[in-house]
Amino acid sequence: MPTWNALDLDRRDDGVALLTMNRPAVFNAFDETLIAELDAAFELLGGDDSVRVIVLAGAGKHFSAGADLQWMQRAAAASQEDNLADARRFSAMLARIAEVPKPTIARVQGAALGGGVGLVCACDMAVASEVASFSVSEARMGILPAVIGPHLVNAVGLREARRLALTACRITAAEAQRVGLVQQVVPAEGLDAALEACISDLLACGPAAQAEIKQLYARLAPGPVTADARELTAQTIARVRITAEAREGFAAFLGKRKPHWNSKE
């Protein structure tokens, strides 16, 4: 098991991996170390067949304040080449989260700012406390949400992403749900119960099917359903229908029983 300085990993018997950013003194702001550890952790968990669901959380009062200010100061003093390498590492980490072949949930209990919003958007879904707040705050510091931009646009759409980035406004959890940044908002005391309900739904589904969904949907874009898209979806379902997991799913449904992939069986 790797040893990390800024991350805690809790593996549950039911296949849930809870990754907690553990820098509460700086509201889980990320620097070079946390970026590298998140990338390594999602690579590790993505390749582990025993892992069914990955939860990303933040220790303490807030989810993530985004970029660590000391890291940003170091970046401002560095060369453009060094900044490019730094940005590429951050971009690769977000892509690792977005592309990991397991369902991912962001657990947001407080503020998510700047790149912290990017982490929320890179996850498949997010559950938030009603006291959580969100801000794509980079423009307030004279920079822009460039690396997180594609993930933000994917989560909320182009026009809403522009509004959030241009104004850097702070929005409530309720508004974040309205624009699609999070999928569920609950009272603070009910956050973990809502998270567990979401996990339960995910564990009831076929893991190979979920990996296929993530891979397929990453190739689909809003807009006209083209001939290429129709052929891609037809080829995918034709291949998946004859897998062992699909046969087990059909048999379990017809037999009115839980499928054998359920780790609680």
CSV table of C-alpha atoms in Angstrom, one decimal:
chain,number,residue,atom,x,y,z
A,1,MET,CA,0.0,0.0,0.0
A,2,PRO,CA,1.5,3.4,-1.0
A,3,THR,CA,2.2,6.0,1.7
A,4,TRP,CA,0.9,9.4,0.9
A,5,ASN,CA,1.5,12.7,2.7
A,6,ALA,CA,-1.7,14.6,1.7
A,7,LEU,CA,-4.2,11.8,1.1
A,8,ASP,CA,-5.9,9.2,3.2
A,9,LEU,CA,-7.3,6.0,1.7
A,10,ASP,CA,-9.9,3.8,3.4
A,11,ARG,CA,-10.9,0.6,1.6
A,12,ARG,CA,-14.2,-1.0,2.6
A,13,ASP,CA,-15.1,-4.6,2.3
A,14,ASP,CA,-17.9,-3.8,-0.1
A,15,GLY,CA,-15.5,-2.4,-2.7
A,16,VAL,CA,-15.8,1.3,-1.9
A,17,ALA,CA,-12.6,3.3,-1.7
A,18,LEU,CA,-12.8,6.5,0.2
A,19,LEU,CA,-10.0,9.0,-0.8
A,20,THR,CA,-9.8,12.0,1.6
A,21,MET,CA,-7.7,15.0,0.8
A,22,ASN,CA,-6.0,15.6,4.2
A,23,ARG,CA,-4.8,19.2,4.3
A,24,PRO,CA,-7.5,20.7,6.5
A,25,ALA,CA,-5.2,23.5,7.8
A,26,VAL,CA,-5.2,25.0,4.2
A,27,PHE,CA,-8.8,23.8,3.4
A,28,ASN,CA,-7.4,21.0,1.3
A,29,ALA,CA,-5.8,23.3,-1.2
A,30,PHE,CA,-3.7,21.4,-3.6
A,31,ASP,CA,0.0,21.8,-4.5
A,32,GLU,CA,2.5,19.7,-6.5
A,33,THR,CA,2.4,16.9,-3.8
A,34,LEU,CA,-1.4,16.6,-3.6
A,35,ILE,CA,-1.8,16.7,-7.4
A,36,ALA,CA,0.8,13.9,-7.8
A,37,GLU,CA,-0.8,11.8,-5.0
A,38,LEU,CA,-4.3,12.2,-6.5
A,39,ASP,CA,-3.0,11.1,-9.9
A,40,ALA,CA,-1.3,8.0,-8.4
A,41,ALA,CA,-4.3,7.1,-6.2
A,42,PHE,CA,-6.8,7.1,-9.0
A,43,GLU,CA,-4.4,5.2,-11.2
A,44,LEU,CA,-4.0,2.6,-8.5
A,45,LEU,CA,-7.7,2.3,-7.7
A,46,GLY,CA,-8.7,2.3,-11.4
A,47,GLY,CA,-6.7,-0.8,-12.0
A,48,ASP,CA,-7.9,-2.7,-8.9
A,49,ASP,CA,-10.7,-5.1,-9.7
A,50,SER,CA,-11.8,-5.2,-6.1
A,51,VAL,CA,-12.7,-1.5,-6.2
A,52,ARG,CA,-16.2,-0.8,-7.3
A,53,VAL,CA,-16.8,2.9,-6.3
A,54,ILE,CA,-14.4,5.7,-5.5
A,55,VAL,CA,-15.5,8.6,-3.2
A,56,LEU,CA,-13.4,11.8,-3.2
A,57,ALA,CA,-13.7,13.8,0.0
A,58,GLY,CA,-11.9,16.6,1.9
A,59,ALA,CA,-11.0,16.5,5.6
A,60,GLY,CA,-12.2,19.2,7.9
A,61,LYS,CA,-14.6,22.0,7.2
A,62,HIS,CA,-14.2,22.4,3.5
A,63,PHE,CA,-13.9,20.2,0.4
A,64,SER,CA,-11.1,22.1,-1.4
A,65,ALA,CA,-10.0,25.7,-1.6
A,66,GLY,CA,-8.4,25.0,-5.0
A,67,ALA,CA,-4.8,25.9,-5.7
A,68,ASP,CA,-2.5,26.5,-2.7
A,69,LEU,CA,-1.5,30.1,-2.7
A,70,GLN,CA,2.2,29.3,-2.0
A,71,TRP,CA,2.2,27.0,-5.0
A,72,MET,CA,0.7,29.8,-7.1
A,73,GLN,CA,3.4,32.2,-5.9
A,74,ARG,CA,6.1,29.7,-6.9
A,75,ALA,CA,4.4,29.3,-10.3
A,76,ALA,CA,4.3,33.1,-10.8
A,77,ALA,CA,8.1,33.3,-10.3
A,78,ALA,CA,8.8,30.3,-12.5
A,79,SER,CA,9.4,30.2,-16.3
A,80,GLN,CA,6.6,29.7,-18.8
A,81,GLU,CA,8.1,26.3,-19.6
A,82,ASP,CA,7.9,25.3,-15.9
A,83,ASN,CA,4.4,26.5,-15.7
A,84,LEU,CA,3.5,24.5,-18.8
A,85,ALA,CA,4.8,21.3,-17.2
A,86,ASP,CA,3.0,22.1,-14.0
A,87,ALA,CA,-0.3,22.8,-15.8
A,88,ARG,CA,0.1,19.5,-17.8
A,89,ARG,CA,0.5,17.6,-14.6
A,90,PHE,CA,-2.7,19.1,-13.2
A,91,SER,CA,-4.6,18.5,-16.4
A,92,ALA,CA,-3.4,14.8,-16.5
A,93,MET,CA,-4.6,14.4,-12.9
A,94,LEU,CA,-8.1,15.7,-13.7
A,95,ALA,CA,-8.2,13.4,-16.8
A,96,ARG,CA,-7.2,10.5,-14.6
A,97,ILE,CA,-10.2,11.2,-12.3
A,98,ALA,CA,-12.6,11.7,-15.2
A,99,GLU,CA,-11.5,8.6,-17.1
A,100,VAL,CA,-11.0,6.1,-14.3
A,101,PRO,CA,-13.2,3.1,-15.2
A,102,LYS,CA,-15.1,3.2,-11.8
A,103,PRO,CA,-18.0,5.4,-10.7
A,104,THR,CA,-16.7,8.4,-8.8
A,105,ILE,CA,-18.6,10.6,-6.3
A,106,ALA,CA,-17.5,13.9,-4.8
A,107,ARG,CA,-18.6,14.4,-1.2
A,108,VAL,CA,-18.8,18.2,-0.7
A,109,GLN,CA,-19.3,19.4,2.8
A,110,GLY,CA,-18.2,23.0,2.6
A,111,ALA,CA,-16.5,25.3,0.1
A,112,ALA,CA,-15.2,24.2,-3.3
A,113,LEU,CA,-13.2,26.9,-4.9
A,114,GLY,CA,-11.3,27.3,-8.2
A,115,GLY,CA,-9.6,24.0,-8.9
A,116,GLY,CA,-11.7,22.4,-6.2
A,117,VAL,CA,-14.7,22.9,-8.5
A,118,GLY,CA,-12.7,21.2,-11.2
A,119,LEU,CA,-12.3,18.2,-8.9
A,120,VAL,CA,-16.1,18.1,-8.4
A,121,CYS,CA,-16.7,18.3,-12.2
A,122,ALA,CA,-14.1,15.6,-12.9
A,123,CYS,CA,-16.1,13.1,-10.8
A,124,ASP,CA,-19.1,11.4,-12.2
A,125,MET,CA,-21.5,12.8,-9.7
A,126,ALA,CA,-21.5,15.0,-6.5
A,127,VAL,CA,-23.4,15.0,-3.3
A,128,ALA,CA,-23.3,18.2,-1.3
A,129,SER,CA,-24.3,19.6,2.0
A,130,GLU,CA,-26.9,22.4,1.9
A,131,VAL,CA,-24.3,24.7,3.5
A,132,ALA,CA,-21.7,24.0,0.7
A,133,SER,CA,-20.7,26.8,-1.6
A,134,PHE,CA,-18.9,26.9,-5.0
A,135,SER,CA,-16.9,29.5,-6.9
A,136,VAL,CA,-14.9,29.3,-10.1
A,137,SER,CA,-12.7,32.0,-8.5
A,138,GLU,CA,-9.6,32.3,-10.7
A,139,ALA,CA,-10.4,35.6,-12.4
A,140,ARG,CA,-10.4,37.3,-9.0
A,141,MET,CA,-6.6,36.6,-8.9
A,142,GLY,CA,-6.0,37.7,-12.5
A,143,ILE,CA,-5.8,34.2,-14.0
A,144,LEU,CA,-8.4,32.0,-15.6
A,145,PRO,CA,-9.9,28.5,-15.0
A,146,ALA,CA,-8.2,27.1,-18.1
A,147,VAL,CA,-7.3,23.5,-17.1
A,148,ILE,CA,-10.6,22.9,-15.3
A,149,GLY,CA,-12.5,24.5,-18.2
A,150,PRO,CA,-13.4,21.4,-20.3
A,151,HIS,CA,-14.6,19.6,-17.2
A,152,LEU,CA,-16.7,22.6,-16.1
A,153,VAL,CA,-18.2,22.9,-19.5
A,154,ASN,CA,-19.0,19.2,-19.5
A,155,ALA,CA,-20.7,19.6,-16.2
A,156,VAL,CA,-22.8,22.7,-16.6
A,157,GLY,CA,-22.8,23.6,-20.3
A,158,LEU,CA,-20.9,26.4,-22.1
A,159,ARG,CA,-23.0,29.4,-21.2
A,160,GLU,CA,-23.2,28.6,-17.5
A,161,ALA,CA,-19.5,27.8,-17.4
A,162,ARG,CA,-18.8,31.3,-18.9
A,163,ARG,CA,-21.0,33.0,-16.3
A,164,LEU,CA,-19.3,31.2,-13.4
A,165,ALA,CA,-15.8,31.9,-14.8
A,166,LEU,CA,-16.3,35.5,-15.8
A,167,THR,CA,-18.0,36.6,-12.6
A,168,ALA,CA,-16.2,34.3,-10.2
A,169,CYS,CA,-19.4,34.6,-8.1
A,170,ARG,CA,-20.0,32.4,-5.1
A,171,ILE,CA,-23.0,30.2,-5.5
A,172,THR,CA,-25.0,28.1,-3.0
A,173,ALA,CA,-25.4,24.4,-3.1
A,174,ALA,CA,-29.0,24.8,-4.3
A,175,GLU,CA,-27.8,26.9,-7.3
A,176,ALA,CA,-25.0,24.4,-7.9
A,177,GLN,CA,-27.7,21.7,-8.2
A,178,ARG,CA,-29.8,23.8,-10.5
A,179,VAL,CA,-27.0,24.3,-13.0
A,180,GLY,CA,-25.8,20.6,-12.8
A,181,LEU,CA,-22.6,21.1,-10.8
A,182,VAL,CA,-23.9,18.7,-8.1
A,183,GLN,CA,-26.7,16.1,-8.3
A,184,GLN,CA,-28.0,16.0,-4.8
A,185,VAL,CA,-28.1,18.6,-1.9
A,186,VAL,CA,-29.0,17.4,1.6
A,187,PRO,CA,-28.8,18.8,5.2
A,188,ALA,CA,-25.3,18.6,6.6
A,189,GLU,CA,-26.3,15.9,9.0
A,190,GLY,CA,-27.7,13.8,6.2
A,191,LEU,CA,-24.7,14.0,3.9
A,192,ASP,CA,-23.2,10.6,4.7
A,193,ALA,CA,-26.6,8.9,4.5
A,194,ALA,CA,-27.2,10.4,1.0
A,195,LEU,CA,-23.7,9.3,0.0
A,196,GLU,CA,-24.4,5.7,1.2
A,197,ALA,CA,-27.7,5.6,-0.8
A,198,CYS,CA,-25.9,6.7,-3.9
A,199,ILE,CA,-23.2,4.0,-3.3
A,200,SER,CA,-25.9,1.4,-2.8
A,201,ASP,CA,-27.3,2.2,-6.2
A,202,LEU,CA,-23.9,2.0,-7.9
A,203,LEU,CA,-23.1,-1.3,-6.2
A,204,ALA,CA,-26.3,-2.8,-7.5
A,205,CYS,CA,-25.2,-2.4,-11.1
A,206,GLY,CA,-22.7,-4.4,-13.2
A,207,PRO,CA,-19.1,-3.1,-12.8
A,208,ALA,CA,-18.2,-4.0,-16.4
A,209,ALA,CA,-21.3,-2.3,-17.7
A,210,GLN,CA,-20.4,0.8,-15.7
A,211,ALA,CA,-16.9,0.9,-17.2
A,212,GLU,CA,-18.4,0.6,-20.6
A,213,ILE,CA,-20.8,3.4,-19.9
A,214,LYS,CA,-18.0,5.7,-18.9
A,215,GLN,CA,-15.9,4.8,-22.0
A,216,LEU,CA,-18.9,5.2,-24.4
A,217,TYR,CA,-20.3,8.4,-22.9
A,218,ALA,CA,-16.9,10.0,-23.0
A,219,ARG,CA,-17.2,9.7,-26.8
A,220,LEU,CA,-20.7,11.1,-27.1
A,221,ALA,CA,-21.3,14.9,-27.4
A,222,PRO,CA,-24.6,16.8,-27.2
A,223,GLY,CA,-26.1,17.6,-30.6
A,224,PRO,CA,-27.3,15.7,-33.7
A,225,VAL,CA,-27.2,11.9,-33.5
A,226,THR,CA,-24.8,11.2,-36.3
A,227,ALA,CA,-24.3,8.0,-38.3
A,228,ASP,CA,-21.0,7.5,-36.5
A,229,ALA,CA,-22.7,7.9,-33.1
A,230,ARG,CA,-25.4,5.4,-34.1
A,231,GLU,CA,-22.9,2.9,-35.3
A,232,LEU,CA,-20.7,3.3,-32.2
A,233,THR,CA,-23.7,2.7,-29.8
A,234,ALA,CA,-24.9,-0.3,-31.9
A,235,GLN,CA,-21.5,-1.9,-31.9
A,236,THR,CA,-21.1,-1.3,-28.2
A,237,ILE,CA,-24.4,-2.9,-27.1
A,238,ALA,CA,-24.0,-5.8,-29.5
A,239,ARG,CA,-20.6,-6.6,-27.9
A,240,VAL,CA,-21.7,-6.1,-24.3
A,241,ARG,CA,-25.0,-8.1,-24.6
A,242,ILE,CA,-23.0,-11.4,-25.0
A,243,THR,CA,-20.7,-10.9,-22.0
A,244,ALA,CA,-20.8,-13.1,-18.9
A,245,GLU,CA,-21.9,-10.1,-16.9
A,246,ALA,CA,-24.9,-9.4,-19.2
A,247,ARG,CA,-26.0,-13.0,-19.1
A,248,GLU,CA,-25.8,-12.9,-15.2
A,249,GLY,CA,-27.8,-9.7,-15.2
A,250,PHE,CA,-30.5,-11.0,-17.4
A,251,ALA,CA,-30.7,-14.3,-15.4
A,252,ALA,CA,-30.9,-12.4,-12.1
A,253,PHE,CA,-33.6,-10.1,-13.3
A,254,LEU,CA,-35.7,-13.0,-14.6
A,255,GLY,CA,-35.1,-15.0,-11.5
A,256,LYS,CA,-36.0,-12.1,-9.2
A,257,ARG,CA,-32.7,-12.3,-7.3
A,258,LYS,CA,-29.6,-10.2,-6.8
A,259,PRO,CA,-26.9,-10.6,-9.4
A,260,HIS,CA,-23.7,-12.4,-8.3
A,261,TRP,CA,-21.5,-9.3,-8.9
A,262,ASN,CA,-23.0,-7.8,-5.8
A,263,SER,CA,-20.2,-8.0,-3.2
A,264,LYS,CA,-22.7,-8.2,-0.4
A,265,GLU,CA,-24.1,-11.6,-1.7
